[in-house]
Amino acid sequence: MYRYLLSTAALVSGLAIGAQAFAQDTPSAETVMATVGGTDITLGHMLAVRAALPAQYDQVPPEALFKGVLDQLIQQELLSQAHEGDLSRAAALQLENERRAVLAADVAEDVVNADLTEERLQAAYDAQYAGAEDETEYKAAHILVETEEAAQNLVIELEGGANFAALAQEHSIGPSGPSGGDLGWFGDGVMVPEFFAAVAALDVGAVSAPIQTQFGWHVIQLNETRIKERPTLDGVRDELTNTLRQEAFDAFIAAREAETEVIRTDTTAMDPVVINQTDLLEN
């Protein structure tokens, strides 16, 4: 939280800082929390700092957070009033960037939340889930070995009545070996394509012929199948909300770029390492 590792007590020593009494029952953004050299610091200033803090500050006790934010603003005002002369080039550019960022964030907040209604969320849910085809999930186990010959020998043992889990514990070099080769439930896109294709082609209870993937040779047993349960709207509300916000943001930016002349300098001859040459700000 503290940008400057300075003691507030040391900074304000010998300085008169007036503070307006804080009406606990009727606070507003205009409530003055401190006056530093004639400049008011309001509750609104404090709340703006609080709103920008990362989530971990939610765990900070309010009394500590309140004092910390106010102390920081007082320190910053003391330092800013001590500034003399023109701003350095770096400071002037930082101020320009800060203003740009604040204005952009304010517009973006309006854009991404505009028309974010329950009806739009329901429509997005229906489009993604309601009409989707049923997806099958598979519960399988495998034994992973290094050679096709070793895999074929395992198939022969299984055809002779050997226990799959016991063979996996004894021979599998994969991380699931100690648990009998159990891979749990999975759907399309989780396993490498050739492995998934082999699983999907099996009947429940059947064992595959040796299958090669980038990891080695597999012998697979399909234990169960089920139809994947569709999520509820509430279960994917945050995901759909983020998607709609991103779509709104992208559409707004595309529209602004289409109606605004944006001229980018040709940088093909420029070494990208220049982005690290912050010493240029001193020239």
Coordinates of N, CA and C in Angstrom, one line a residue, residues 33-275:
M33 N -11.3 14.5 5.5 CA -10.6 13.7 6.5 C -9.3 14.3 7.0
A34 N -8.8 15.2 6.2 CA -7.5 15.9 6.6 C -7.4 17.1 5.7
T35 N -6.7 18.1 6.3 CA -6.4 19.3 5.5 C -4.9 19.5 5.6
V36 N -4.2 19.4 4.5 CA -2.7 19.5 4.5 C -2.3 20.7 3.7
G37 N -1.7 21.7 4.5 CA -1.3 22.9 3.8 C -2.4 23.6 3.0
G38 N -3.6 23.5 3.5 CA -4.7 24.1 2.8 C -5.5 23.2 1.8
T39 N -4.9 22.1 1.5 CA -5.5 21.1 0.6 C -6.3 20.0 1.3
D40 N -7.6 19.9 0.9 CA -8.4 18.9 1.6 C -8.2 17.5 1.0
I41 N -8.2 16.5 1.9 CA -8.2 15.1 1.5 C -9.6 14.6 2.0
T42 N -10.4 14.1 1.1 CA -11.8 13.7 1.4 C -11.9 12.2 1.5
L43 N -13.0 11.8 2.1 CA -13.3 10.4 2.1 C -13.4 9.8 0.7
G44 N -13.8 10.7 -0.2 CA -13.9 10.2 -1.6 C -12.5 9.9 -2.1
H45 N -11.5 10.7 -1.8 CA -10.1 10.4 -2.2 C -9.7 9.0 -1.6
M46 N -10.1 8.8 -0.4 CA -9.7 7.5 0.3 C -10.4 6.3 -0.4
L47 N -11.7 6.5 -0.7 CA -12.4 5.4 -1.3 C -11.9 5.1 -2.7
A48 N -11.4 6.1 -3.4 CA -10.9 5.9 -4.7 C -9.6 5.0 -4.6
V49 N -8.8 5.3 -3.6 CA -7.6 4.5 -3.3 C -8.0 3.0 -3.0
R50 N -9.0 2.9 -2.1 CA -9.5 1.6 -1.6 C -10.0 0.8 -2.8
A51 N -10.7 1.4 -3.7 CA -11.4 0.7 -4.8 C -10.3 0.1 -5.7
A52 N -9.1 0.7 -5.8 CA -8.1 0.2 -6.7 C -7.2 -0.8 -6.0
L53 N -7.3 -1.1 -4.8 CA -6.5 -2.1 -4.1 C -6.8 -3.5 -4.5
P54 N -5.8 -4.4 -4.6 CA -6.1 -5.8 -4.9 C -6.9 -6.5 -3.9
A55 N -7.4 -7.7 -4.2 CA -8.3 -8.4 -3.4 C -7.8 -8.8 -2.0
Q56 N -6.5 -9.0 -1.9 CA -5.9 -9.4 -0.6 C -6.2 -8.4 0.5
Y57 N -6.4 -7.1 0.1 CA -6.7 -6.1 1.1 C -8.0 -6.3 1.7
D58 N -8.9 -7.1 1.2 CA -10.2 -7.4 1.8 C -10.0 -8.0 3.2
Q59 N -8.9 -8.7 3.4 CA -8.6 -9.3 4.7 C -8.1 -8.4 5.8
V60 N -7.7 -7.2 5.4 CA -7.1 -6.2 6.3 C -8.2 -5.6 7.2
P61 N -8.1 -5.6 8.5 CA -9.1 -5.0 9.4 C -9.4 -3.5 8.9
P62 N -10.7 -3.1 8.9 CA -11.0 -1.8 8.5 C -10.3 -0.7 9.1
E63 N -10.0 -0.8 10.5 CA -9.3 0.3 11.2 C -7.9 0.5 10.7
A64 N -7.2 -0.7 10.3 CA -5.9 -0.6 9.8 C -5.9 0.0 8.4
L65 N -6.9 -0.5 7.6 CA -7.0 0.0 6.2 C -7.3 1.5 6.2
F66 N -8.2 1.9 7.0 CA -8.6 3.3 7.0 C -7.4 4.2 7.3
K67 N -6.7 3.8 8.4 CA -5.5 4.6 8.8 C -4.4 4.6 7.7
G68 N -4.2 3.4 7.1 CA -3.1 3.2 6.1 C -3.4 4.1 4.9
V69 N -4.6 4.1 4.4 CA -5.0 4.8 3.2 C -4.9 6.3 3.5
L70 N -5.4 6.8 4.7 CA -5.3 8.2 5.0 C -3.8 8.6 5.2
D71 N -3.0 7.8 5.9 CA -1.6 8.2 6.0 C -0.9 8.3 4.7
Q72 N -1.2 7.4 3.8 CA -0.6 7.4 2.4 C -1.0 8.7 1.7
L73 N -2.2 9.1 1.7 CA -2.6 10.3 1.0 C -2.0 11.5 1.6
I74 N -1.9 11.5 3.0 CA -1.2 12.7 3.6 C 0.2 12.8 3.2
Q75 N 0.9 11.6 3.2 CA 2.3 11.6 2.8 C 2.4 12.1 1.3
Q76 N 1.6 11.6 0.5 CA 1.7 12.0 -0.9 C 1.4 13.5 -1.1
E77 N 0.5 14.1 -0.3 CA 0.2 15.5 -0.4 C 1.4 16.3 0.1
L78 N 2.0 15.9 1.2 CA 3.1 16.5 1.8 C 4.3 16.6 0.7
L79 N 4.5 15.4 0.1 CA 5.6 15.3 -0.9 C 5.3 16.2 -2.1
S80 N 4.0 16.1 -2.6 CA 3.7 16.9 -3.8 C 3.8 18.4 -3.5
Q81 N 3.4 18.9 -2.3 CA 3.6 20.3 -2.0 C 5.0 20.7 -1.9
A82 N 5.9 19.7 -1.6 CA 7.3 20.0 -1.5 C 8.0 20.1 -2.9
H83 N 7.3 19.7 -3.9 CA 7.9 19.8 -5.3 C 8.1 21.2 -5.7
E84 N 9.3 21.4 -6.3 CA 9.6 22.8 -6.8 C 10.1 22.7 -8.2
G85 N 9.9 23.7 -9.0 CA 10.3 23.7 -10.4 C 9.4 22.9 -11.3
D86 N 9.9 22.7 -12.5 CA 9.2 22.0 -13.5 C 9.3 20.5 -13.2
L87 N 8.3 19.8 -13.7 CA 8.3 18.3 -13.6 C 9.4 17.7 -14.5
S88 N 10.0 16.6 -14.0 CA 10.9 15.9 -14.9 C 10.2 15.4 -16.1
R89 N 10.9 15.1 -17.1 CA 10.2 14.5 -18.3 C 9.5 13.2 -18.0
A90 N 10.2 12.4 -17.2 CA 9.6 11.1 -16.8 C 8.3 11.3 -16.0
A91 N 8.3 12.3 -15.0 CA 7.1 12.5 -14.2 C 6.0 13.1 -15.1
A92 N 6.3 14.0 -16.0 CA 5.3 14.5 -16.9 C 4.6 13.5 -17.8
L93 N 5.4 12.6 -18.3 CA 4.9 11.5 -19.1 C 4.1 10.5 -18.3
Q94 N 4.5 10.3 -17.1 CA 3.8 9.4 -16.2 C 2.4 9.9 -15.8
L95 N 2.4 11.3 -15.6 CA 1.1 11.9 -15.4 C 0.1 11.8 -16.6
E96 N 0.7 12.0 -17.8 CA -0.1 11.8 -19.0 C -0.7 10.4 -19.1
N97 N 0.2 9.4 -18.8 CA -0.2 8.0 -18.9 C -1.3 7.7 -17.8
E98 N -1.1 8.3 -16.6 CA -2.1 8.0 -15.5 C -3.4 8.6 -15.9
R99 N -3.4 9.8 -16.5 CA -4.7 10.4 -16.9 C -5.3 9.6 -18.0
R100 N -4.6 9.2 -18.9 CA -5.1 8.3 -20.0 C -5.7 7.0 -19.5
A101 N -5.0 6.4 -18.5 CA -5.4 5.1 -18.0 C -6.7 5.3 -17.2
V102 N -6.8 6.4 -16.4 CA -8.0 6.6 -15.6 C -9.2 6.9 -16.4
L103 N -9.0 7.7 -17.5 CA -10.2 8.0 -18.4 C -10.6 6.7 -19.1
A104 N -9.6 5.9 -19.6 CA -9.9 4.7 -20.3 C -10.6 3.7 -19.4
A105 N -10.2 3.6 -18.2 CA -10.8 2.6 -17.3 C -12.3 3.1 -17.0
D106 N -12.5 4.4 -16.9 CA -13.9 4.9 -16.6 C -14.8 4.5 -17.8
V107 N -14.3 4.8 -19.0 CA -15.1 4.4 -20.2 C -15.3 2.9 -20.3
A108 N -14.2 2.2 -20.1 CA -14.3 0.7 -20.2 C -15.3 0.1 -19.2
E109 N -15.4 0.7 -18.0 CA -16.3 0.2 -17.0 C -17.7 0.3 -17.5
D110 N -18.0 1.5 -18.1 CA -19.4 1.7 -18.7 C -19.7 0.8 -19.8
V111 N -18.7 0.6 -20.7 CA -18.9 -0.2 -21.9 C -19.1 -1.7 -21.6
V112 N -18.3 -2.3 -20.7 CA -18.5 -3.7 -20.4 C -19.7 -4.0 -19.6
N113 N -20.3 -3.0 -18.9 CA -21.4 -3.3 -18.1 C -22.7 -2.9 -18.7
A114 N -22.6 -2.2 -19.8 CA -23.9 -1.7 -20.5 C -24.6 -2.9 -21.0
D115 N -25.9 -2.9 -20.8 CA -26.8 -3.9 -21.3 C -26.4 -5.4 -20.9
L116 N -25.8 -5.5 -19.7 CA -25.5 -6.8 -19.2 C -26.7 -7.3 -18.4
T117 N -27.7 -7.7 -19.0 CA -29.0 -8.0 -18.4 C -29.1 -9.5 -18.2
E118 N -30.0 -9.9 -17.4 CA -30.3 -11.3 -17.2 C -30.8 -12.0 -18.5
E119 N -31.5 -11.2 -19.3 CA -31.9 -11.8 -20.6 C -30.8 -12.1 -21.5
R120 N -29.7 -11.2 -21.5 CA -28.6 -11.5 -22.4 C -27.8 -12.6 -21.8
L121 N -27.7 -12.8 -20.5 CA -27.0 -13.9 -19.9 C -27.7 -15.2 -20.3
Q122 N -29.0 -15.2 -20.2 CA -29.8 -16.4 -20.5 C -29.6 -16.7 -22.0
A123 N -29.7 -15.7 -22.9 CA -29.5 -16.0 -24.3 C -28.1 -16.6 -24.6
A124 N -27.1 -16.0 -23.9 CA -25.7 -16.6 -24.1 C -25.6 -18.0 -23.6
Y125 N -26.3 -18.3 -22.5 CA -26.3 -19.6 -21.9 C -27.0 -20.6 -22.9
D126 N -28.2 -20.2 -23.4 CA -28.9 -21.0 -24.4 C -28.1 -21.3 -25.6
A127 N -27.4 -20.3 -26.1 CA -26.6 -20.4 -27.3 C -25.5 -21.4 -27.1
Q128 N -24.9 -21.4 -26.0 CA -23.7 -22.2 -25.7 C -24.0 -23.6 -25.2
Y129 N -25.1 -23.7 -24.4 CA -25.4 -25.0 -23.8 C -26.7 -25.7 -24.2
A130 N -27.8 -24.9 -24.3 CA -29.1 -25.5 -24.5 C -29.2 -26.4 -25.7
G131 N -28.6 -25.9 -26.8 CA -28.7 -26.6 -28.1 C -27.5 -27.5 -28.4
A132 N -26.6 -27.6 -27.4 CA -25.4 -28.4 -27.7 C -25.7 -29.9 -27.6
E133 N -24.9 -30.6 -28.4 CA -25.1 -32.1 -28.4 C -24.6 -32.7 -27.1
D134 N -25.2 -33.8 -26.7 CA -24.7 -34.5 -25.5 C -23.3 -34.9 -25.7
E135 N -22.5 -34.7 -24.6 CA -21.1 -35.1 -24.6 C -20.9 -36.3 -23.7
T136 N -20.2 -37.3 -24.3 CA -19.9 -38.5 -23.5 C -18.6 -38.3 -22.7
E137 N -18.6 -38.8 -21.5 CA -17.4 -38.8 -20.7 C -17.1 -40.3 -20.4
Y138 N -15.8 -40.5 -20.2 CA -15.3 -41.9 -20.1 C -14.5 -42.0 -18.8
K139 N -14.7 -43.2 -18.2 CA -13.9 -43.6 -17.0 C -13.0 -44.7 -17.5
A140 N -11.7 -44.5 -17.5 CA -10.8 -45.5 -18.0 C -9.6 -45.7 -17.2
A141 N -8.8 -46.8 -17.4 CA -7.5 -47.0 -16.8 C -6.6 -47.4 -17.9
H142 N -5.3 -47.2 -17.7 CA -4.3 -47.6 -18.7 C -3.0 -48.1 -18.0
I143 N -2.3 -48.8 -18.8 CA -0.9 -49.3 -18.4 C 0.0 -48.7 -19.4
L144 N 1.0 -47.9 -19.0 CA 1.9 -47.3 -19.9 C 3.3 -48.0 -19.8
V145 N 3.8 -48.4 -20.9 CA 5.1 -49.1 -21.0 C 5.9 -48.5 -22.1
E146 N 7.1 -48.8 -22.2 CA 8.0 -48.2 -23.2 C 8.0 -48.8 -24.6
T147 N 7.7 -50.1 -24.7 CA 7.7 -50.7 -26.0 C 6.4 -51.4 -26.4
E148 N 6.2 -51.5 -27.7 CA 5.1 -52.2 -28.2 C 5.0 -53.7 -27.8
E149 N 6.2 -54.3 -27.7 CA 6.3 -55.7 -27.3 C 5.8 -55.9 -25.9
A150 N 6.2 -55.0 -25.0 CA 5.8 -55.0 -23.6 C 4.3 -54.8 -23.5
A151 N 3.8 -53.9 -24.3 CA 2.3 -53.7 -24.3 C 1.6 -54.9 -24.8
Q152 N 2.1 -55.5 -25.9 CA 1.4 -56.7 -26.4 C 1.4 -57.9 -25.4
N153 N 2.5 -58.0 -24.7 CA 2.6 -59.1 -23.6 C 1.5 -58.8 -22.5
L154 N 1.3 -57.6 -22.2 CA 0.3 -57.3 -21.2 C -1.1 -57.6 -21.7
V155 N -1.4 -57.3 -23.0 CA -2.7 -57.7 -23.6 C -2.9 -59.2 -23.5
I156 N -1.8 -60.0 -23.8 CA -1.9 -61.5 -23.7 C -2.3 -61.9 -22.3
E157 N -1.6 -61.3 -21.3 CA -1.9 -61.6 -19.9 C -3.3 -61.3 -19.5
L158 N -3.8 -60.2 -20.0 CA -5.1 -59.8 -19.7 C -6.2 -60.7 -20.3
E159 N -5.9 -61.1 -21.5 CA -6.8 -62.1 -22.2 C -6.8 -63.4 -21.5
G160 N -5.7 -63.7 -20.7 CA -5.6 -64.9 -19.9 C -6.3 -64.8 -18.6
G161 N -6.8 -63.6 -18.3 CA -7.5 -63.4 -17.0 C -6.8 -62.7 -15.9
A162 N -5.6 -62.1 -16.3 CA -4.9 -61.3 -15.3 C -5.7 -60.0 -14.9
N163 N -5.4 -59.6 -13.7 CA -6.1 -58.4 -13.1 C -5.4 -57.1 -13.7
F164 N -6.3 -56.2 -14.3 CA -5.7 -55.0 -14.9 C -5.0 -54.1 -13.9
A165 N -5.7 -53.8 -12.8 CA -5.1 -52.9 -11.8 C -3.8 -53.5 -11.3
A166 N -3.7 -54.8 -11.1 CA -2.5 -55.4 -10.5 C -1.3 -55.2 -11.5
L167 N -1.7 -55.5 -12.8 CA -0.6 -55.3 -13.9 C -0.2 -53.8 -14.0
A168 N -1.1 -52.9 -13.8 CA -0.7 -51.5 -13.9 C 0.2 -51.1 -12.8
Q169 N -0.1 -51.6 -11.6 CA 0.7 -51.3 -10.4 C 2.1 -51.9 -10.6
E170 N 2.2 -53.0 -11.3 CA 3.5 -53.7 -11.4 C 4.3 -53.2 -12.6
H171 N 3.7 -52.8 -13.7 CA 4.4 -52.5 -14.9 C 4.3 -51.1 -15.4
S172 N 3.3 -50.3 -15.0 CA 3.1 -49.0 -15.7 C 4.1 -48.0 -15.2
I173 N 4.6 -47.3 -16.2 CA 5.6 -46.2 -15.9 C 5.0 -44.9 -15.8
G174 N 3.7 -44.8 -15.9 CA 2.9 -43.6 -15.8 C 2.6 -43.2 -14.3
P175 N 2.2 -42.0 -14.1 CA 1.9 -41.6 -12.7 C 0.7 -42.2 -12.1
S176 N -0.2 -42.8 -13.0 CA -1.4 -43.4 -12.5 C -1.1 -44.9 -12.1
G177 N 0.1 -45.4 -12.4 CA 0.4 -46.8 -12.1 C 0.1 -47.2 -10.7
P178 N 0.5 -46.5 -9.6 CA 0.3 -46.9 -8.3 C -1.2 -47.0 -7.9
S179 N -2.1 -46.3 -8.6 CA -3.5 -46.4 -8.4 C -4.2 -47.3 -9.3
G180 N -3.4 -48.3 -9.9 CA -4.0 -49.3 -10.8 C -4.3 -48.8 -12.2
G181 N -3.7 -47.6 -12.5 CA -3.8 -47.1 -13.9 C -5.1 -46.2 -14.0
D182 N -5.8 -46.0 -12.9 CA -7.1 -45.3 -13.0 C -6.9 -43.8 -13.4
L183 N -7.6 -43.4 -14.5 CA -7.5 -42.1 -15.0 C -8.7 -41.2 -14.6
G184 N -9.7 -41.8 -14.0 CA -10.9 -41.0 -13.6 C -11.7 -40.7 -14.8
W185 N -12.6 -39.8 -14.6 CA -13.5 -39.4 -15.7 C -12.9 -38.3 -16.6
F186 N -13.1 -38.4 -17.9 CA -12.6 -37.3 -18.8 C -13.4 -37.3 -20.1
G187 N -13.4 -36.2 -20.7 CA -14.1 -36.0 -22.0 C -13.1 -35.6 -23.1
D188 N -13.7 -35.3 -24.2 CA -12.9 -35.0 -25.4 C -12.0 -33.7 -25.1
G189 N -10.8 -33.7 -25.6 CA -9.9 -32.6 -25.4 C -9.0 -32.7 -24.2
V190 N -9.2 -33.7 -23.3 CA -8.4 -33.8 -22.1 C -7.2 -34.6 -22.4
M191 N -7.4 -35.8 -23.1 CA -6.3 -36.7 -23.5 C -5.7 -36.3 -24.9
V192 N -4.5 -36.8 -25.2 CA -4.0 -36.6 -26.5 C -5.0 -37.4 -27.5
P193 N -5.1 -36.8 -28.7 CA -6.1 -37.3 -29.7 C -6.1 -38.8 -29.9
E194 N -4.9 -39.4 -30.1 CA -4.9 -40.9 -30.4 C -5.3 -41.7 -29.2
F195 N -5.0 -41.3 -28.0 CA -5.5 -42.0 -26.8 C -7.0 -41.9 -26.7
F196 N -7.5 -40.7 -26.9 CA -9.0 -40.5 -26.7 C -9.7 -41.3 -27.8
A197 N -9.2 -41.3 -29.0 CA -9.9 -42.0 -30.1 C -9.9 -43.5 -29.8
A198 N -8.9 -44.0 -29.2 CA -8.9 -45.5 -28.8 C -9.9 -45.7 -27.7
V199 N -10.0 -44.8 -26.7 CA -10.9 -45.0 -25.6 C -12.4 -45.0 -26.2
A200 N -12.7 -44.0 -27.0 CA -14.0 -43.8 -27.6 C -14.4 -45.0 -28.4
A201 N -13.5 -45.7 -29.0 CA -13.8 -46.9 -29.8 C -14.1 -48.1 -29.0
L202 N -13.8 -48.1 -27.7 CA -14.0 -49.3 -26.9 C -15.4 -49.5 -26.4
D203 N -15.8 -50.8 -26.2 CA -17.0 -51.0 -25.4 C -16.7 -51.1 -23.9
V204 N -17.6 -50.8 -23.1 CA -17.4 -50.8 -21.6 C -16.9 -52.2 -21.2
G205 N -15.8 -52.2 -20.5 CA -15.2 -53.5 -20.1 C -14.1 -54.0 -21.0
A206 N -14.0 -53.5 -22.2 CA -13.1 -54.0 -23.2 C -11.7 -53.4 -22.9
V207 N -10.7 -54.1 -23.5 CA -9.3 -53.7 -23.4 C -8.8 -53.5 -24.8
S208 N -8.0 -52.4 -25.0 CA -7.5 -52.0 -26.3 C -6.3 -52.8 -26.7
A209 N -6.0 -52.8 -28.0 CA -4.7 -53.3 -28.5 C -3.7 -52.2 -28.1
P210 N -2.4 -52.5 -28.2 CA -1.4 -51.5 -27.8 C -1.6 -50.2 -28.7
I211 N -1.6 -49.1 -28.0 CA -1.8 -47.7 -28.6 C -0.5 -46.9 -28.3
Q212 N 0.0 -46.3 -29.4 CA 1.2 -45.5 -29.2 C 0.9 -44.0 -29.2
T213 N 1.4 -43.3 -28.2 CA 1.4 -41.9 -28.1 C 2.8 -41.3 -27.9
Q214 N 2.8 -40.0 -27.7 CA 4.1 -39.4 -27.4 C 4.8 -39.8 -26.1
F215 N 3.9 -40.4 -25.3 CA 4.4 -40.9 -23.9 C 4.9 -42.3 -23.9
G216 N 4.5 -43.1 -24.9 CA 4.9 -44.5 -25.0 C 3.8 -45.3 -25.5
W217 N 3.7 -46.6 -25.0 CA 2.7 -47.5 -25.5 C 1.7 -47.8 -24.3
H218 N 0.4 -47.7 -24.7 CA -0.6 -47.9 -23.7 C -1.5 -49.1 -24.0
V219 N -1.9 -49.7 -22.9 CA -3.0 -50.7 -23.0 C -4.1 -50.1 -22.1
I220 N -5.3 -49.9 -22.7 CA -6.4 -49.2 -22.1 C -7.6 -50.1 -21.8
Q221 N -8.2 -49.8 -20.7 CA -9.4 -50.5 -20.3 C -10.5 -49.5 -20.0
L222 N -11.6 -49.6 -20.8 CA -12.8 -48.7 -20.5 C -13.7 -49.3 -19.5
N223 N -13.9 -48.5 -18.4 CA -14.7 -49.0 -17.3 C -16.1 -48.6 -17.3
E224 N -16.3 -47.3 -17.7 CA -17.7 -46.7 -17.6 C -17.8 -45.6 -18.6
T225 N -19.1 -45.3 -19.0 CA -19.3 -44.1 -19.7 C -20.5 -43.4 -19.1
R226 N -20.7 -42.1 -19.4 CA -21.8 -41.3 -18.9 C -22.0 -40.1 -19.8
I227 N -23.2 -39.5 -19.8 CA -23.4 -38.3 -20.5 C -23.1 -37.1 -19.6
K228 N -22.2 -36.3 -20.0 CA -21.8 -35.1 -19.2 C -23.0 -34.3 -18.9
E229 N -23.1 -33.9 -17.6 CA -24.2 -33.1 -17.2 C -24.0 -31.6 -17.6
R230 N -25.0 -31.0 -18.1 CA -24.9 -29.6 -18.5 C -24.9 -28.8 -17.3
P231 N -24.0 -27.7 -17.3 CA -24.0 -26.8 -16.2 C -25.3 -26.0 -16.1
T232 N -25.6 -25.5 -14.9 CA -26.7 -24.6 -14.8 C -26.3 -23.2 -15.1
L233 N -27.2 -22.3 -15.4 CA -26.8 -20.9 -15.6 C -26.0 -20.3 -14.5
D234 N -26.5 -20.5 -13.3 CA -25.7 -20.0 -12.1 C -24.3 -20.6 -12.1
G235 N -24.1 -21.8 -12.5 CA -22.8 -22.5 -12.5 C -21.8 -21.8 -13.4
V236 N -22.3 -21.2 -14.5 CA -21.4 -20.6 -15.5 C -21.7 -19.1 -15.6
R237 N -22.4 -18.6 -14.6 CA -22.7 -17.1 -14.7 C -21.5 -16.3 -14.8
D238 N -20.5 -16.5 -14.0 CA -19.3 -15.7 -14.0 C -18.6 -15.8 -15.4
E239 N -18.5 -17.0 -15.9 CA -17.8 -17.3 -17.2 C -18.5 -16.6 -18.3
L240 N -19.9 -16.7 -18.3 CA -20.6 -16.0 -19.4 C -20.6 -14.5 -19.2
T241 N -20.6 -14.0 -18.0 CA -20.5 -12.5 -17.8 C -19.2 -12.0 -18.3
N242 N -18.1 -12.7 -18.0 CA -16.8 -12.3 -18.5 C -16.7 -12.3 -20.0
T243 N -17.3 -13.3 -20.6 CA -17.4 -13.4 -22.1 C -18.1 -12.3 -22.7
L244 N -19.3 -12.0 -22.2 CA -20.1 -10.9 -22.7 C -19.4 -9.5 -22.5
R245 N -18.7 -9.4 -21.4 CA -18.0 -8.1 -21.2 C -16.8 -8.0 -22.2
Q246 N -16.1 -9.1 -22.4 CA -15.0 -9.0 -23.3 C -15.5 -8.7 -24.7
E247 N -16.6 -9.4 -25.1 CA -17.2 -9.1 -26.4 C -17.6 -7.7 -26.6
A248 N -18.2 -7.1 -25.6 CA -18.6 -5.7 -25.6 C -17.4 -4.8 -25.7
F249 N -16.4 -5.1 -25.0 CA -15.1 -4.3 -25.0 C -14.5 -4.4 -26.4
D250 N -14.4 -5.6 -27.0 CA -13.7 -5.8 -28.3 C -14.5 -5.1 -29.4
A251 N -15.9 -5.1 -29.3 CA -16.7 -4.5 -30.3 C -16.6 -2.9 -30.2
F252 N -16.5 -2.4 -29.0 CA -16.4 -1.0 -28.8 C -15.0 -0.5 -29.3
I253 N -13.9 -1.2 -29.0 CA -12.6 -0.8 -29.5 C -12.6 -0.9 -31.1
A254 N -13.2 -2.0 -31.6 CA -13.2 -2.1 -33.1 C -13.9 -0.9 -33.7
A255 N -15.1 -0.6 -33.1 CA -15.8 0.6 -33.7 C -15.1 1.9 -33.5
R256 N -14.4 2.1 -32.4 CA -13.6 3.3 -32.2 C -12.5 3.4 -33.2
E257 N -11.8 2.2 -33.4 CA -10.7 2.2 -34.4 C -11.2 2.5 -35.8
A258 N -12.4 2.0 -36.1 CA -12.9 2.2 -37.5 C -13.3 3.6 -37.8
E259 N -13.6 4.4 -36.7 CA -14.0 5.8 -36.9 C -12.9 6.8 -36.5
T260 N -11.8 6.3 -36.1 CA -10.7 7.2 -35.6 C -9.5 6.9 -36.4
E261 N -8.8 7.9 -36.9 CA -7.6 7.8 -37.6 C -6.4 7.4 -36.7
V262 N -5.9 6.2 -36.8 CA -4.8 5.7 -36.0 C -3.6 5.5 -36.9
I263 N -2.6 6.2 -36.8 CA -1.4 6.1 -37.6 C -0.3 5.5 -36.8
R264 N 0.1 4.4 -37.1 CA 1.2 3.7 -36.4 C 2.6 3.9 -37.1
T265 N 3.6 4.3 -36.4 CA 4.9 4.5 -37.0 C 5.5 3.2 -37.4
D266 N 6.1 3.2 -38.6 CA 6.7 2.0 -39.0 C 8.0 1.7 -38.2
T267 N 7.9 0.6 -37.4 CA 8.9 0.3 -36.4 C 9.8 -1.0 -36.9
T268 N 9.6 -1.3 -38.1 CA 10.3 -2.5 -38.6 C 11.8 -2.4 -38.5
A269 N 12.4 -1.2 -38.5 CA 13.8 -1.0 -38.4 C 14.3 -0.7 -37.0
M270 N 13.3 -0.7 -36.1 CA 13.6 -0.4 -34.7 C 13.9 -1.6 -33.9
D271 N 14.9 -1.7 -33.1 CA 15.2 -2.8 -32.2 C 14.2 -2.8 -31.0
P272 N 13.4 -3.8 -30.8 CA 12.4 -3.8 -29.7 C 13.1 -3.6 -28.4
V273 N 14.4 -3.8 -28.2 CA 15.1 -3.7 -26.9 C 15.0 -2.3 -26.4
V274 N 14.6 -1.3 -27.3 CA 14.5 0.1 -26.9 C 13.5 0.3 -25.8
I275 N 12.5 -0.7 -25.7 CA 11.5 -0.5 -24.6 C 12.2 -0.6 -23.2

